[in-house]
Amino acid sequence: MGLLINLVIWVFLSSPSLRSTNGDEVMINLPACDYSTMYNFGDSNSDTGGIAAAFYPPASPSGETYFRRPVGRASDGRLIIDFLAENVGVPYLSPYLDSVGSSYENGANFATGGATILRPNGSWFDTGLSPFNLEIQVEHFTQFKDRTTYLYGQGQDECTRKRLPKPENFSEALFTLDIGQNDVAVGIRSLSYELQQAAVPKIISQFITQVRGLHERGARTFWVHNTGPIGCLPATIAKVKEPAAGYLDENGCVKDQNDVALQFNQELKDEIVKLRAELSDAAIVYVDMFAAKYELITNAKNQGFEDPFEICCGYHGIGYDVWCGNKGTVNGSEVSAGSCADPSKIISWDGVHYTEAANHWIANRIMNGSLSDPSIPITSACHARANLLL
């Protein structure tokens, strides 16, 4: 039976009639996977309330566009992970760390704002880095899986079972990872350019170790985002005054910062290619999030957005940062950082994170597989097994 399934998938992959073309991009048309559950690991780009449950929740106007109240997301509404969940037919993921009102029947979100791949140095109160780095997130998943399996085995009541995933569904789940931006940011803040470059291999090695760990625990389908153009964050650009020649690229982003992100991405892609050969029963899709976000930033007005460096909620400049929902002083005057008039026209929500409108655009750009390796849509990612793509 396994040989027959492989043959069927090989026919899908090799037949030109089953491929769709978008310009120079070729996407593979495959049957949709049956994802009954989804598990996410990451930082604030995909945290749906983990760090808010562990520490302090965000204040208004966070969440105003879609949820009409703060719900632990660093945006005015939905994140990219929310739109991915919609696309594969899974409800929005409950944070693993939020015990109140959460249901894990269709998966869980282990991401926390401020999370890194490497272990953080210092307290969240001092550095803003989450104590729940990728290693701990994988450990949380391990405990979640073990306890779920135990509870099912004990014949728990129907009410308890309905809030948990079926143990047999773990191997068929979709595992998404979006983490690494904070590791790059830590280097930018504390290391020379050369030392930032030298630190990347260690970060990537730890990432691959954790993916292996998830595989050992039964994960088989991975959708892996690379890191975005950190040098284009408006909170960073707002502090640039009279830059030296070559400091900014042709689109107004800090070149060295983006170069480190691009190095991170290339080394991540190279290691994922090696990992596919090692884990031949796993489907590992690499997604170029940098390309999607940079495309939006550099073509903002053509896509219906305003100045890509405009910030909807918050004030940032040389000598001051008033974060969204807070009060502070700017040029001697007290200000309150509320929302802009129309977040749907702005890319950056708070200077670091994206608005719901931008998240929606980016999600649509990546879901069809046109920026993925291999070029498979997320709905069919389970078919991207190395032993089928040779």
CSV table of C-alpha atoms in Angstrom, one decimal:
chain,number,residue,atom,x,y,z
A,1,MET,CA,0.0,0.0,0.0
A,2,GLY,CA,2.9,2.4,0.8
A,3,LEU,CA,4.4,1.8,-2.6
A,4,LEU,CA,1.1,2.5,-4.3
A,5,ILE,CA,0.7,5.8,-2.4
A,6,ASN,CA,4.3,6.8,-3.4
A,7,LEU,CA,3.5,6.0,-7.0
A,8,VAL,CA,0.4,8.1,-7.0
A,9,ILE,CA,2.2,11.1,-5.5
A,10,TRP,CA,5.0,10.7,-7.9
A,11,VAL,CA,2.6,10.9,-10.8
A,12,PHE,CA,1.2,14.1,-9.3
A,13,LEU,CA,4.7,15.6,-9.0
A,14,SER,CA,5.9,14.7,-12.4
A,15,SER,CA,2.9,15.5,-14.6
A,16,PRO,CA,3.0,19.0,-16.2
A,17,SER,CA,-0.8,19.0,-16.4
A,18,LEU,CA,-1.0,18.9,-12.6
A,19,ARG,CA,1.2,22.0,-12.2
A,20,SER,CA,0.0,25.6,-12.2
A,21,THR,CA,2.1,28.5,-13.4
A,22,ASN,CA,2.2,32.0,-12.0
A,23,GLY,CA,4.7,34.0,-14.1
A,24,ASP,CA,8.1,32.3,-13.6
A,25,GLU,CA,6.8,30.4,-10.6
A,26,VAL,CA,5.7,26.8,-10.8
A,27,MET,CA,3.4,25.5,-8.1
A,28,ILE,CA,2.7,21.8,-7.7
A,29,ASN,CA,-1.0,20.9,-7.6
A,30,LEU,CA,-1.6,18.1,-5.1
A,31,PRO,CA,-4.5,16.8,-3.1
A,32,ALA,CA,-5.3,18.7,0.1
A,33,CYS,CA,-4.0,17.2,3.3
A,34,ASP,CA,-6.3,16.2,6.1
A,35,TYR,CA,-5.0,18.5,8.9
A,36,SER,CA,-7.3,18.0,11.9
A,37,THR,CA,-4.7,19.6,14.1
A,38,MET,CA,-2.0,22.3,13.9
A,39,TYR,CA,0.9,23.2,16.2
A,40,ASN,CA,2.8,26.5,16.1
A,41,PHE,CA,6.2,27.5,17.5
A,42,GLY,CA,7.6,31.0,17.3
A,43,ASP,CA,7.8,34.6,18.6
A,44,SER,CA,5.4,37.6,18.6
A,45,ASN,CA,4.9,37.3,14.9
A,46,SER,CA,2.7,34.3,15.6
A,47,ASP,CA,2.0,34.5,19.4
A,48,THR,CA,-1.8,34.3,19.9
A,49,GLY,CA,-1.7,35.1,23.6
A,50,GLY,CA,1.1,33.0,25.2
A,51,ILE,CA,3.3,35.8,26.6
A,52,ALA,CA,0.2,37.8,27.6
A,53,ALA,CA,-1.0,34.8,29.7
A,54,ALA,CA,2.5,34.4,31.3
A,55,PHE,CA,3.1,38.1,32.0
A,56,TYR,CA,1.0,41.1,31.2
A,57,PRO,CA,-1.7,41.3,28.5
A,58,PRO,CA,-1.5,44.1,25.8
A,59,ALA,CA,-3.6,47.1,26.3
A,60,SER,CA,-6.1,48.7,24.0
A,61,PRO,CA,-6.1,49.4,21.0
A,62,SER,CA,-4.5,46.0,20.4
A,63,GLY,CA,-7.0,43.7,18.7
A,64,GLU,CA,-9.4,46.5,17.8
A,65,THR,CA,-10.0,45.6,14.1
A,66,TYR,CA,-11.1,42.0,14.3
A,67,PHE,CA,-11.5,40.9,17.9
A,68,ARG,CA,-12.7,44.3,19.1
A,69,ARG,CA,-10.6,43.8,22.3
A,70,PRO,CA,-7.0,42.9,23.2
A,71,VAL,CA,-6.5,39.1,22.7
A,72,GLY,CA,-2.7,38.8,23.2
A,73,ARG,CA,-1.8,39.4,19.6
A,74,ALA,CA,0.8,42.1,18.6
A,75,SER,CA,-1.5,43.6,16.0
A,76,ASP,CA,-4.8,45.4,15.5
A,77,GLY,CA,-6.3,42.0,14.5
A,78,ARG,CA,-5.4,38.7,13.1
A,79,LEU,CA,-1.8,37.4,12.5
A,80,ILE,CA,-0.4,35.4,9.6
A,81,ILE,CA,-0.8,32.2,11.7
A,82,ASP,CA,-4.5,33.0,12.0
A,83,PHE,CA,-4.9,33.3,8.2
A,84,LEU,CA,-2.9,30.1,7.7
A,85,ALA,CA,-5.2,28.3,10.1
A,86,GLU,CA,-8.2,29.5,8.2
A,87,ASN,CA,-6.7,28.3,5.0
A,88,VAL,CA,-6.2,24.8,6.2
A,89,GLY,CA,-9.5,24.6,8.0
A,90,VAL,CA,-8.4,24.7,11.6
A,91,PRO,CA,-9.8,27.1,14.3
A,92,TYR,CA,-7.6,29.8,15.6
A,93,LEU,CA,-5.0,28.2,17.9
A,94,SER,CA,-5.3,28.6,21.6
A,95,PRO,CA,-2.0,29.5,23.4
A,96,TYR,CA,-0.6,26.6,25.4
A,97,LEU,CA,0.1,28.9,28.3
A,98,ASP,CA,-3.5,30.2,28.6
A,99,SER,CA,-5.5,27.9,30.8
A,100,VAL,CA,-8.7,30.0,30.8
A,101,GLY,CA,-11.3,29.1,28.2
A,102,SER,CA,-8.8,27.4,25.8
A,103,SER,CA,-9.6,24.4,23.7
A,104,TYR,CA,-6.8,22.2,22.2
A,105,GLU,CA,-9.0,19.9,20.2
A,106,ASN,CA,-7.4,21.2,16.9
A,107,GLY,CA,-3.9,21.9,18.2
A,108,ALA,CA,-2.1,24.5,20.2
A,109,ASN,CA,0.2,27.5,19.9
A,110,PHE,CA,3.5,27.3,21.8
A,111,ALA,CA,4.8,30.7,20.5
A,112,THR,CA,5.5,33.5,22.9
A,113,GLY,CA,6.4,37.1,22.2
A,114,GLY,CA,10.1,37.8,22.5
A,115,ALA,CA,11.0,34.2,22.0
A,116,THR,CA,14.4,33.3,20.6
A,117,ILE,CA,15.9,30.1,19.2
A,118,LEU,CA,18.9,30.3,21.5
A,119,ARG,CA,18.5,30.4,25.3
A,120,PRO,CA,18.0,34.0,26.4
A,121,ASN,CA,20.4,35.8,28.6
A,122,GLY,CA,18.7,37.8,31.3
A,123,SER,CA,15.2,38.4,32.5
A,124,TRP,CA,12.1,39.2,30.4
A,125,PHE,CA,11.8,42.3,32.6
A,126,ASP,CA,15.2,43.5,31.6
A,127,THR,CA,15.6,42.4,28.0
A,128,GLY,CA,12.1,41.8,26.7
A,129,LEU,CA,13.2,38.3,25.7
A,130,SER,CA,10.8,35.4,26.5
A,131,PRO,CA,12.0,32.7,28.9
A,132,PHE,CA,10.1,30.3,26.6
A,133,ASN,CA,12.6,29.9,23.8
A,134,LEU,CA,12.2,27.3,21.0
A,135,GLU,CA,13.8,24.6,23.2
A,136,ILE,CA,11.3,25.2,25.9
A,137,GLN,CA,8.4,25.4,23.4
A,138,VAL,CA,9.4,22.0,22.1
A,139,GLU,CA,9.5,20.7,25.7
A,140,HIS,CA,6.0,22.2,26.3
A,141,PHE,CA,4.8,20.2,23.2
A,142,THR,CA,6.4,17.1,24.6
A,143,GLN,CA,4.5,17.5,27.9
A,144,PHE,CA,1.3,18.4,26.0
A,145,LYS,CA,1.5,15.2,23.9
A,146,ASP,CA,2.4,12.9,26.8
A,147,ARG,CA,-0.4,14.3,29.0
A,148,THR,CA,-3.0,14.2,26.2
A,149,THR,CA,-2.1,10.6,25.5
A,150,TYR,CA,-2.3,9.7,29.2
A,151,LEU,CA,-5.7,11.3,29.7
A,152,TYR,CA,-7.1,9.6,26.7
A,153,GLY,CA,-5.8,6.3,28.0
A,154,GLN,CA,-7.4,6.9,31.3
A,155,GLY,CA,-10.8,7.1,29.7
A,156,GLN,CA,-11.5,10.7,30.7
A,157,ASP,CA,-15.0,12.0,30.5
A,158,GLU,CA,-16.3,13.3,27.1
A,159,CYS,CA,-16.0,16.9,28.1
A,160,THR,CA,-12.3,16.6,28.8
A,161,ARG,CA,-11.6,14.6,25.7
A,162,LYS,CA,-13.4,17.1,23.5
A,163,ARG,CA,-10.9,19.8,24.5
A,164,LEU,CA,-7.9,17.7,23.6
A,165,PRO,CA,-6.6,16.4,20.2
A,166,LYS,CA,-6.9,12.7,19.5
A,167,PRO,CA,-3.5,11.0,20.2
A,168,GLU,CA,-3.5,9.3,16.8
A,169,ASN,CA,-3.7,12.7,15.0
A,170,PHE,CA,-0.3,14.0,16.2
A,171,SER,CA,1.6,12.4,13.3
A,172,GLU,CA,-0.8,13.9,10.8
A,173,ALA,CA,-0.7,17.4,12.2
A,174,LEU,CA,0.7,20.5,10.5
A,175,PHE,CA,3.7,21.9,12.4
A,176,THR,CA,4.5,25.6,11.7
A,177,LEU,CA,7.6,27.5,12.8
A,178,ASP,CA,8.2,31.2,12.6
A,179,ILE,CA,11.2,32.2,14.8
A,180,GLY,CA,14.6,33.8,14.6
A,181,GLN,CA,13.9,37.5,14.3
A,182,ASN,CA,14.8,38.1,17.9
A,183,ASP,CA,18.0,36.2,17.6
A,184,VAL,CA,19.0,38.5,14.8
A,185,ALA,CA,17.8,41.5,16.8
A,186,VAL,CA,19.9,40.5,19.8
A,187,GLY,CA,23.0,40.4,17.7
A,188,ILE,CA,22.2,43.8,16.1
A,189,ARG,CA,21.9,45.4,19.5
A,190,SER,CA,25.0,43.8,21.1
A,191,LEU,CA,27.5,42.6,18.5
A,192,SER,CA,29.6,44.0,15.7
A,193,TYR,CA,28.6,43.1,12.1
A,194,GLU,CA,31.3,40.5,11.9
A,195,LEU,CA,30.3,38.8,15.2
A,196,GLN,CA,26.6,38.9,14.1
A,197,GLN,CA,27.6,36.9,11.0
A,198,ALA,CA,29.7,34.5,13.1
A,199,ALA,CA,26.8,33.8,15.4
A,200,VAL,CA,24.4,32.7,12.7
A,201,PRO,CA,25.6,29.0,12.4
A,202,LYS,CA,25.0,28.4,16.1
A,203,ILE,CA,21.5,29.8,15.9
A,204,ILE,CA,20.7,27.6,12.8
A,205,SER,CA,22.2,24.5,14.4
A,206,GLN,CA,19.9,24.9,17.5
A,207,PHE,CA,16.9,25.4,15.2
A,208,ILE,CA,17.6,22.2,13.3
A,209,THR,CA,18.2,20.3,16.6
A,210,GLN,CA,14.7,21.3,17.7
A,211,VAL,CA,13.1,20.3,14.4
A,212,ARG,CA,14.8,16.9,14.9
A,213,GLY,CA,13.3,16.8,18.4
A,214,LEU,CA,9.8,17.4,17.1
A,215,HIS,CA,10.3,14.7,14.5
A,216,GLU,CA,11.4,12.3,17.2
A,217,ARG,CA,8.1,13.1,19.0
A,218,GLY,CA,6.1,12.2,15.9
A,219,ALA,CA,5.9,15.4,13.8
A,220,ARG,CA,6.0,14.7,10.1
A,221,THR,CA,4.8,17.8,8.3
A,222,PHE,CA,6.7,21.1,8.8
A,223,TRP,CA,6.0,24.6,7.3
A,224,VAL,CA,9.1,26.7,8.2
A,225,HIS,CA,9.2,30.5,7.8
A,226,ASN,CA,12.5,32.2,7.4
A,227,THR,CA,13.0,35.5,9.1
A,228,GLY,CA,11.8,38.8,7.7
A,229,PRO,CA,13.6,42.1,6.7
A,230,ILE,CA,14.4,43.3,10.1
A,231,GLY,CA,16.3,46.3,8.6
A,232,CYS,CA,12.9,47.6,7.3
A,233,LEU,CA,11.2,47.9,10.7
A,234,PRO,CA,9.8,51.4,11.0
A,235,ALA,CA,10.8,51.6,14.7
A,236,THR,CA,14.4,51.3,13.4
A,237,ILE,CA,14.1,53.6,10.4
A,238,ALA,CA,12.6,56.3,12.7
A,239,LYS,CA,15.9,56.6,14.5
A,240,VAL,CA,18.0,57.0,11.3
A,241,LYS,CA,19.2,60.6,10.7
A,242,GLU,CA,21.6,61.6,8.0
A,243,PRO,CA,22.8,58.1,7.2
A,244,ALA,CA,26.2,57.5,5.6
A,245,ALA,CA,26.3,56.5,2.0
A,246,GLY,CA,25.4,52.8,1.7
A,247,TYR,CA,23.8,52.6,5.2
A,248,LEU,CA,20.4,52.3,3.7
A,249,ASP,CA,19.5,50.2,0.6
A,250,GLU,CA,17.6,51.5,-2.4
A,251,ASN,CA,14.3,51.1,-0.6
A,252,GLY,CA,15.3,52.9,2.6
A,253,CYS,CA,16.0,49.8,4.8
A,254,VAL,CA,19.1,49.3,6.9
A,255,LYS,CA,21.3,47.2,4.6
A,256,ASP,CA,23.6,45.5,7.1
A,257,GLN,CA,20.6,44.4,9.2
A,258,ASN,CA,18.9,42.8,6.2
A,259,ASP,CA,22.1,41.2,5.1
A,260,VAL,CA,22.4,39.4,8.4
A,261,ALA,CA,18.8,38.3,8.0
A,262,LEU,CA,19.5,37.1,4.5
A,263,GLN,CA,22.5,35.1,5.8
A,264,PHE,CA,20.3,33.5,8.4
A,265,ASN,CA,17.8,32.6,5.8
A,266,GLN,CA,20.3,31.1,3.4
A,267,GLU,CA,22.0,29.0,6.1
A,268,LEU,CA,18.5,27.9,7.3
A,269,LYS,CA,17.6,26.8,3.8
A,270,ASP,CA,20.8,24.9,3.3
A,271,GLU,CA,20.4,23.0,6.6
A,272,ILE,CA,16.8,22.2,5.8
A,273,VAL,CA,17.9,20.7,2.5
A,274,LYS,CA,20.3,18.4,4.4
A,275,LEU,CA,17.6,17.6,7.0
A,276,ARG,CA,15.2,16.5,4.3
A,277,ALA,CA,17.7,13.8,3.2
A,278,GLU,CA,18.2,12.7,6.8
A,279,LEU,CA,14.4,12.6,7.7
A,280,SER,CA,13.1,11.1,4.5
A,281,ASP,CA,9.7,10.4,6.0
A,282,ALA,CA,9.2,14.0,6.9
A,283,ALA,CA,7.7,16.8,4.7
A,284,ILE,CA,9.7,20.0,5.3
A,285,VAL,CA,8.6,23.1,3.4
A,286,TYR,CA,10.9,26.2,3.6
A,287,VAL,CA,8.9,29.5,3.1
A,288,ASP,CA,10.6,32.7,2.0
A,289,MET,CA,8.9,35.1,4.4
A,290,PHE,CA,11.6,37.7,3.8
A,291,ALA,CA,10.7,37.9,0.1
A,292,ALA,CA,7.0,38.3,0.9
A,293,LYS,CA,7.4,41.1,3.4
A,294,TYR,CA,10.1,42.9,1.4
A,295,GLU,CA,7.8,42.8,-1.7
A,296,LEU,CA,5.0,44.4,0.3
A,297,ILE,CA,7.2,47.0,1.8
A,298,THR,CA,8.8,48.0,-1.5
A,299,ASN,CA,5.5,48.0,-3.4
A,300,ALA,CA,3.3,49.4,-0.6
A,301,LYS,CA,1.4,52.0,-2.6
A,302,ASN,CA,0.8,49.6,-5.6
A,303,GLN,CA,-0.8,47.2,-3.1
A,304,GLY,CA,-3.1,49.8,-1.6
A,305,PHE,CA,-1.0,50.8,1.4
A,306,GLU,CA,0.5,54.1,2.4
A,307,ASP,CA,4.2,54.9,3.3
A,308,PRO,CA,5.7,51.6,4.4
A,309,PHE,CA,7.5,53.2,7.3
A,310,GLU,CA,4.5,54.8,8.8
A,311,ILE,CA,3.5,53.5,12.2
A,312,CYS,CA,-0.2,53.1,13.1
A,313,CYS,CA,0.1,52.9,16.8
A,314,GLY,CA,3.0,54.4,18.7
A,315,TYR,CA,5.7,57.1,18.5
A,316,HIS,CA,9.4,56.3,17.7
A,317,GLY,CA,12.3,58.6,17.0
A,318,ILE,CA,15.7,59.6,18.2
A,319,GLY,CA,15.7,59.6,22.0
A,320,TYR,CA,12.1,58.3,22.5
A,321,ASP,CA,9.9,55.2,22.1
A,322,VAL,CA,6.2,55.4,23.1
A,323,TRP,CA,4.9,51.9,22.4
A,324,CYS,CA,1.3,51.2,21.4
A,325,GLY,CA,-1.2,51.7,24.2
A,326,ASN,CA,1.2,53.6,26.4
A,327,LYS,CA,1.7,57.2,27.3
A,328,GLY,CA,5.0,59.0,27.1
A,329,THR,CA,6.9,62.2,26.2
A,330,VAL,CA,7.8,63.3,22.7
A,331,ASN,CA,9.8,66.6,22.3
A,332,GLY,CA,8.6,67.8,25.7
A,333,SER,CA,4.9,67.0,25.1
A,334,GLU,CA,2.9,64.1,26.7
A,335,VAL,CA,1.4,61.8,24.1
A,336,SER,CA,-0.9,58.8,24.2
A,337,ALA,CA,-0.1,56.1,21.7
A,338,GLY,CA,-3.5,55.2,20.2
A,339,SER,CA,-4.5,53.8,16.8
A,340,CYS,CA,-4.3,55.5,13.5
A,341,ALA,CA,-7.5,56.4,11.6
A,342,ASP,CA,-7.4,53.5,9.2
A,343,PRO,CA,-5.1,50.6,10.0
A,344,SER,CA,-6.1,48.9,6.8
A,345,LYS,CA,-4.0,51.4,4.9
A,346,ILE,CA,-0.9,50.9,7.1
A,347,ILE,CA,1.7,48.1,7.0
A,348,SER,CA,3.2,48.5,10.4
A,349,TRP,CA,1.0,48.3,13.5
A,350,ASP,CA,3.4,49.3,16.2
A,351,GLY,CA,6.8,49.9,14.5
A,352,VAL,CA,7.8,46.2,14.8
A,353,HIS,CA,4.7,44.1,14.0
A,354,TYR,CA,2.3,44.2,11.1
A,355,THR,CA,-1.4,45.3,10.9
A,356,GLU,CA,-4.1,42.7,10.1
A,357,ALA,CA,-4.3,44.1,6.6
A,358,ALA,CA,-0.6,43.5,6.0
A,359,ASN,CA,-0.7,40.1,7.7
A,360,HIS,CA,-3.5,39.1,5.4
A,361,TRP,CA,-1.6,40.3,2.3
A,362,ILE,CA,1.5,38.4,3.4
A,363,ALA,CA,-0.4,35.2,4.2
A,364,ASN,CA,-2.1,35.2,0.8
A,365,ARG,CA,1.3,35.7,-0.8
A,366,ILE,CA,2.9,32.6,0.9
A,367,MET,CA,0.0,30.1,1.2
A,368,ASN,CA,-0.1,29.1,-2.5
A,369,GLY,CA,3.5,27.8,-2.4
A,370,SER,CA,4.9,30.4,-4.9
A,371,LEU,CA,7.6,31.4,-2.3
A,372,SER,CA,8.2,27.9,-0.9
A,373,ASP,CA,10.8,25.2,-1.4
A,374,PRO,CA,9.4,22.9,-2.7
A,375,SER,CA,6.7,25.0,-4.4
A,376,ILE,CA,3.8,23.3,-2.7
A,377,PRO,CA,0.8,25.2,-1.1
A,378,ILE,CA,0.3,24.8,2.6
A,379,THR,CA,-2.9,22.8,2.1
A,380,SER,CA,-0.8,20.1,0.5
A,381,ALA,CA,2.4,20.4,2.4
A,382,CYS,CA,2.2,16.9,3.9
A,383,HIS,CA,3.0,15.5,0.4
A,384,ALA,CA,6.4,17.2,0.3
A,385,ARG,CA,8.4,14.2,1.5
A,386,ALA,CA,12.0,13.9,0.4
A,387,ASN,CA,11.5,10.4,-0.8
A,388,LEU,CA,8.7,11.6,-3.1
A,389,LEU,CA,10.5,14.7,-4.5
A,390,LEU,CA,13.6,13.0,-5.8
